[in-house]
XYZ file of C-alpha atoms in Angstrom:
393
model
C 94.315 156.593 -32.526
C 96.891 158.525 -33.003
C 97.710 159.944 -36.727
C 100.020 158.687 -38.871
C 103.441 160.683 -39.397
C 102.146 161.131 -43.090
C 98.764 162.310 -41.881
C 100.399 164.391 -39.411
C 102.418 166.110 -41.977
C 99.486 166.767 -44.145
C 97.486 168.158 -41.496
C 100.184 170.479 -40.179
C 100.838 171.678 -43.799
C 97.198 172.489 -44.531
C 96.822 174.385 -41.252
C 100.034 176.405 -42.104
C 98.593 177.226 -45.853
C 95.319 178.416 -44.016
C 97.213 180.481 -42.055
C 99.154 182.035 -44.571
C 96.161 182.459 -46.805
C 94.278 184.119 -43.831
C 96.801 186.022 -42.057
C 99.835 185.790 -44.080
C 102.682 186.438 -45.291
C 104.310 185.416 -41.764
C 107.517 184.244 -40.113
C 108.701 180.431 -39.462
C 108.174 182.229 -35.836
C 104.693 183.565 -36.429
C 103.658 180.240 -37.749
C 105.170 178.292 -34.693
C 103.243 180.723 -32.446
C 99.825 180.317 -34.314
C 99.888 176.392 -34.961
C 101.639 175.654 -31.826
C 103.887 173.427 -33.604
C 107.600 172.963 -32.561
C 110.246 175.110 -34.306
C 111.778 171.878 -36.095
C 108.594 170.782 -37.366
C 107.559 174.156 -38.446
C 110.663 174.531 -40.324
C 110.191 170.806 -41.980
C 106.756 171.948 -43.169
C 108.073 175.367 -44.713
C 110.773 173.407 -46.824
C 108.129 170.804 -47.901
C 105.763 173.683 -49.000
C 108.464 175.640 -50.888
C 109.620 172.288 -52.358
C 106.083 171.659 -53.433
C 105.786 175.081 -55.152
C 103.049 176.514 -52.873
C 105.170 178.627 -50.519
C 107.798 181.254 -51.073
C 109.713 183.691 -49.300
C 108.353 187.111 -50.349
C 110.237 189.359 -47.922
C 112.126 189.778 -44.623
C 110.756 191.846 -41.376
C 112.114 192.931 -38.319
C 114.535 195.639 -37.081
C 117.606 193.888 -38.566
C 115.879 192.365 -41.688
C 118.145 189.672 -42.066
C 118.362 186.083 -41.334
C 116.202 183.010 -41.201
C 114.143 184.248 -38.495
C 113.303 187.414 -40.357
C 111.888 185.958 -43.864
C 108.367 186.278 -44.577
C 106.616 183.323 -46.224
C 103.598 183.730 -48.629
C 101.419 181.614 -50.696
C 102.342 181.317 -54.326
C 99.601 183.312 -55.495
C 99.767 182.341 -59.502
C 99.864 179.088 -58.482
C 96.094 178.838 -60.009
C 93.892 181.033 -61.588
C 90.090 181.002 -60.773
C 87.054 182.547 -62.117
C 83.822 183.467 -61.134
C 80.710 184.001 -63.193
C 77.394 185.723 -62.497
C 75.000 184.573 -64.789
C 71.739 186.626 -65.088
C 68.585 186.427 -67.578
C 70.076 189.321 -69.599
C 73.970 189.304 -68.695
C 76.823 187.507 -67.538
C 79.717 189.015 -65.105
C 83.223 187.447 -64.875
C 86.139 187.686 -62.439
C 89.475 185.930 -62.815
C 91.686 186.057 -59.799
C 94.749 184.413 -58.513
C 94.880 181.613 -55.779
C 94.837 184.256 -53.156
C 91.528 185.773 -54.359
C 93.155 188.993 -55.652
C 91.149 190.351 -58.588
C 93.306 190.481 -61.910
C 90.564 191.024 -64.351
C 86.770 191.524 -64.529
C 84.079 192.271 -67.317
C 80.391 192.171 -67.895
C 78.415 191.809 -70.948
C 74.693 192.091 -72.116
C 73.193 188.998 -73.408
C 70.632 189.382 -76.206
C 67.234 189.414 -74.922
C 67.206 187.343 -72.373
C 65.002 184.149 -72.112
C 64.594 184.591 -75.918
C 68.006 184.854 -76.833
C 69.165 181.966 -79.050
C 70.994 179.191 -76.730
C 73.909 178.720 -78.710
C 75.126 182.165 -79.846
C 74.511 183.567 -76.157
C 76.065 180.639 -74.271
C 79.389 181.469 -76.885
C 79.048 184.963 -76.089
C 79.250 184.287 -72.444
C 82.447 181.901 -73.088
C 84.077 184.296 -75.118
C 84.051 187.022 -72.571
C 85.595 184.513 -69.793
C 88.136 183.575 -72.323
C 89.186 187.135 -72.984
C 88.704 188.079 -69.343
C 91.240 185.227 -68.498
C 94.081 186.377 -71.383
C 93.501 190.070 -69.867
C 94.402 188.593 -66.183
C 97.292 186.743 -67.766
C 95.911 183.291 -67.060
C 97.031 180.756 -69.275
C 94.966 178.048 -67.814
C 92.009 178.291 -65.352
C 92.160 175.776 -62.642
C 88.510 176.338 -60.827
C 85.510 178.010 -62.264
C 82.189 178.752 -60.254
C 78.875 179.826 -61.782
C 76.060 181.233 -60.199
C 72.738 181.218 -61.754
C 69.326 181.300 -60.788
C 67.065 178.125 -60.575
C 67.739 174.584 -58.965
C 70.539 173.102 -58.899
C 70.008 168.934 -58.929
C 71.834 167.628 -55.790
C 72.929 164.375 -57.209
C 74.541 165.664 -60.385
C 75.094 169.375 -59.254
C 73.781 170.429 -62.723
C 71.228 173.187 -63.572
C 67.946 171.791 -63.668
C 65.533 172.712 -66.760
C 63.178 175.417 -65.777
C 61.052 176.711 -68.188
C 61.007 180.203 -67.171
C 64.834 180.720 -67.315
C 66.928 181.149 -70.415
C 67.677 177.767 -72.259
C 71.357 179.205 -72.732
C 72.111 179.171 -69.071
C 72.373 175.444 -69.292
C 73.974 175.412 -72.313
C 76.463 177.827 -71.117
C 77.298 175.335 -67.985
C 77.656 172.235 -70.441
C 79.955 174.155 -72.994
C 81.933 175.494 -69.899
C 82.505 171.607 -68.973
C 83.506 170.447 -72.239
C 85.828 173.108 -73.108
C 87.633 174.313 -70.235
C 90.227 172.024 -68.640
C 89.457 173.012 -65.321
C 86.952 172.195 -62.183
C 83.805 173.808 -63.078
C 81.004 174.526 -60.296
C 77.802 175.371 -60.691
C 75.467 176.929 -57.568
C 72.235 178.854 -57.421
C 73.027 182.252 -57.114
C 71.132 182.966 -53.935
C 73.450 180.425 -52.019
C 76.487 181.951 -53.067
C 75.461 185.174 -52.433
C 74.765 183.807 -48.742
C 78.421 182.232 -48.739
C 79.899 185.572 -49.537
C 77.893 187.384 -46.751
C 78.874 184.699 -44.288
C 82.690 184.817 -45.163
C 82.992 188.536 -46.033
C 79.602 190.183 -45.491
C 76.747 191.105 -43.168
C 76.805 187.698 -41.200
C 80.566 188.276 -40.028
C 79.253 191.211 -37.490
C 80.872 194.228 -36.507
C 84.177 192.867 -35.435
C 84.123 190.245 -38.005
C 84.797 186.328 -37.751
C 87.148 183.918 -38.787
C 87.381 183.258 -42.413
C 86.949 179.461 -42.800
C 83.640 178.656 -44.528
C 81.636 175.896 -42.944
C 81.367 175.225 -39.706
C 83.382 177.928 -37.926
C 82.658 180.187 -35.219
C 81.807 183.700 -35.478
C 83.282 187.227 -34.139
C 81.624 189.523 -32.010
C 78.191 189.778 -33.482
C 78.696 187.403 -36.309
C 76.295 184.732 -37.093
C 76.818 181.346 -38.619
C 72.836 180.572 -38.755
C 70.886 183.059 -40.973
C 68.578 183.435 -43.662
C 69.146 185.444 -46.625
C 66.304 186.860 -48.467
C 67.039 187.839 -52.141
C 64.963 190.480 -53.075
C 65.123 191.608 -56.680
C 63.541 190.820 -60.067
C 62.856 187.515 -58.300
C 62.618 186.171 -54.655
C 64.687 183.582 -53.224
C 66.416 182.529 -49.953
C 69.635 180.845 -48.826
C 69.448 178.888 -45.563
C 72.927 178.625 -43.549
C 72.561 176.617 -40.469
C 75.894 176.239 -38.299
C 77.866 177.844 -41.261
C 76.580 175.150 -43.757
C 74.430 175.863 -46.653
C 71.122 173.779 -46.534
C 70.135 173.173 -49.891
C 66.939 170.785 -49.428
C 66.249 167.166 -50.823
C 65.518 168.465 -54.368
C 68.044 171.641 -54.128
C 64.875 173.922 -53.732
C 65.414 175.152 -50.092
C 64.443 178.642 -50.251
C 62.118 178.659 -52.962
C 60.420 181.544 -50.890
C 58.447 183.197 -53.750
C 56.329 180.321 -53.435
C 55.168 180.737 -49.819
C 51.321 181.444 -49.285
C 50.941 184.945 -47.621
C 48.165 186.909 -46.737
C 47.806 190.100 -49.018
C 48.006 188.621 -52.424
C 45.753 188.217 -55.218
C 45.132 183.902 -54.442
C 47.581 181.181 -53.817
C 50.747 180.000 -55.694
C 50.462 176.926 -57.864
C 53.250 174.249 -58.906
C 53.446 176.159 -62.165
C 54.152 179.733 -60.749
C 54.548 181.774 -57.610
C 51.682 184.315 -58.711
C 49.438 184.456 -55.532
C 52.666 183.846 -53.511
C 55.388 185.858 -51.664
C 56.916 186.984 -54.786
C 53.694 188.758 -55.533
C 54.484 191.287 -52.521
C 58.272 191.574 -52.665
C 59.668 191.541 -56.239
C 60.759 194.574 -57.911
C 57.886 195.140 -60.232
C 55.810 195.075 -57.261
C 57.678 197.179 -55.198
C 57.790 199.706 -57.759
C 53.993 199.681 -57.932
C 54.161 200.000 -54.436
C 55.993 203.164 -54.531
C 53.905 204.797 -57.236
C 50.805 204.588 -54.788
C 52.830 206.951 -52.515
C 53.450 209.118 -55.000
C 57.112 208.379 -55.315
C 59.370 207.437 -58.364
C 60.603 203.889 -58.262
C 63.853 204.610 -59.061
C 64.535 206.503 -55.913
C 61.825 205.421 -53.619
C 64.136 203.108 -51.425
C 66.592 205.841 -50.714
C 63.902 208.512 -49.953
C 63.305 207.710 -46.366
C 59.852 208.272 -47.076
C 58.488 206.523 -44.054
C 54.846 205.362 -45.194
C 56.443 203.867 -48.006
C 58.983 202.059 -46.003
C 56.452 200.935 -43.406
C 54.283 199.300 -45.896
C 57.244 197.566 -47.514
C 58.608 196.368 -44.324
C 55.087 194.903 -43.558
C 55.251 193.010 -46.905
C 58.954 191.674 -46.298
C 57.941 190.947 -42.475
C 55.409 188.430 -43.802
C 58.144 186.378 -45.340
C 60.497 186.538 -42.740
C 58.315 185.763 -40.225
C 57.203 182.227 -41.577
C 60.971 181.547 -42.032
C 61.766 182.410 -38.477
C 58.626 179.924 -37.224
C 60.093 177.153 -39.228
C 63.994 177.679 -38.999
C 64.221 180.087 -35.980
C 67.350 181.299 -37.895
C 67.969 184.248 -35.268
C 68.999 186.245 -38.136
C 67.638 187.334 -41.615
C 69.675 189.390 -44.143
C 68.149 191.292 -46.805
C 70.163 191.210 -49.885
C 69.389 191.660 -53.800
C 68.428 195.055 -55.105
C 66.005 195.857 -52.824
C 67.945 194.839 -49.740
C 70.721 196.905 -50.653
C 69.065 200.002 -51.811
C 66.764 199.699 -48.616
C 69.958 199.368 -46.465
C 69.568 199.474 -42.524
C 66.696 201.782 -42.450
C 64.619 199.218 -44.333
C 66.240 196.402 -42.252
C 65.232 198.046 -38.932
C 61.683 198.640 -39.943
C 61.395 194.865 -41.168
C 63.070 193.671 -37.776
C 60.455 195.979 -35.624
C 57.622 194.579 -37.643
C 58.755 191.317 -37.494
C 58.950 191.594 -33.603
C 55.221 191.874 -33.583
C 54.478 188.725 -35.777
C 56.629 186.322 -34.046
C 57.803 185.415 -30.806
C 61.370 184.483 -31.712
C 63.640 186.961 -31.648
C 64.956 187.758 -35.228
C 67.742 190.112 -36.078
C 67.264 191.790 -39.366
C 70.613 193.048 -41.313
C 71.033 194.834 -44.553
C 73.524 193.278 -47.043
C 77.252 194.912 -46.718
C 78.092 193.421 -50.194
C 75.212 194.696 -52.494
C 75.535 193.191 -56.172
C 79.054 191.954 -55.690
C 77.570 189.230 -53.440
C 77.227 186.471 -55.929
C 80.435 186.925 -57.665
C 82.198 186.893 -54.222
C 80.596 183.698 -53.356
C 81.388 182.201 -56.358
C 85.067 183.171 -56.050
C 85.360 182.002 -52.831
C 83.619 178.588 -53.865
C 86.392 178.405 -56.696
C 89.351 179.297 -54.302
C 88.143 176.452 -51.949
C 88.053 173.926 -54.810
C 91.650 174.976 -55.664
C 92.780 175.043 -52.318
C 91.346 171.323 -51.588
C 92.981 169.921 -54.835
C 96.401 171.870 -54.480
C 96.778 171.849 -50.880
C 98.203 168.561 -49.518
């Protein structure tokens, strides 16, 4: 069935807005070329978007720099303000941006003693940090806020599930934000958000990048829309992206790779803890101990290019990667978190080589290109998508 006129207008408007976001500012002629729409149709949609306060003239281009054809149109960036939070065990980081994703203000604050912090005061400190950062950004009102936190997100309620090993103030913070802010508050596992960022802006884009479009989009040369991200830090986690979409699992637990039974550990993991699982081999404390056995300072071991240490570490990481490859065949594994970032391409190359001896499935291994910023970038992209879905017709 052919789309109704109103539906066609809405689709055209959304297409134009996406183009203005990704490639703008643009002239009406450029919009005509990129959309394939007729000149009168483009003129109508530009007028609608201007009347709706979503688009405005930001300048002129061309040799003459005058007349309707020279006008450059861009999205009204301050139509909505967004915030992203990266909630760790002992700290919280905040970024506030405009609708185009331009950072306007950012801040980080240590929170008490982590898991033992008093929930009420800790949550209030985090909320106060967000409020101060929003004021510094000139954002009188936040439209969408995305929070990345460790732990499982209930797929039905989209709330952070109660987990004994994680700070109680995390859950209280989410509830406080949802009660007090006149904004959409979204919650996602932090490793999943890192994967969103690597998909859209980071290692999954490849050398020549890909199209910035989030879910289900084609990638550029060398780009990947199917991969598994291994988060290697104080704790261990993974995010699964298949055909450009996050896969969270039936209970939100897809990627709990720390519980994966692997050889070389003290035993087997249990439902109550991942001791004996892949976490025992790959967590930060274990890697520090491995560095010491090679006579290295843990603070600099990953950057040392010490071949024996890197080979030993790569052997450990390849065990988890091989298990992932055997089940999902993602074709690509991205090493993220502190270990993936500090180890860089040198560690990734060693893991890939070791993995090739463990699995017949060809799997490329890449290092994160976003490092510690991946979670905040993923949260900001998530908040921006939510705002655009609400504001774009």
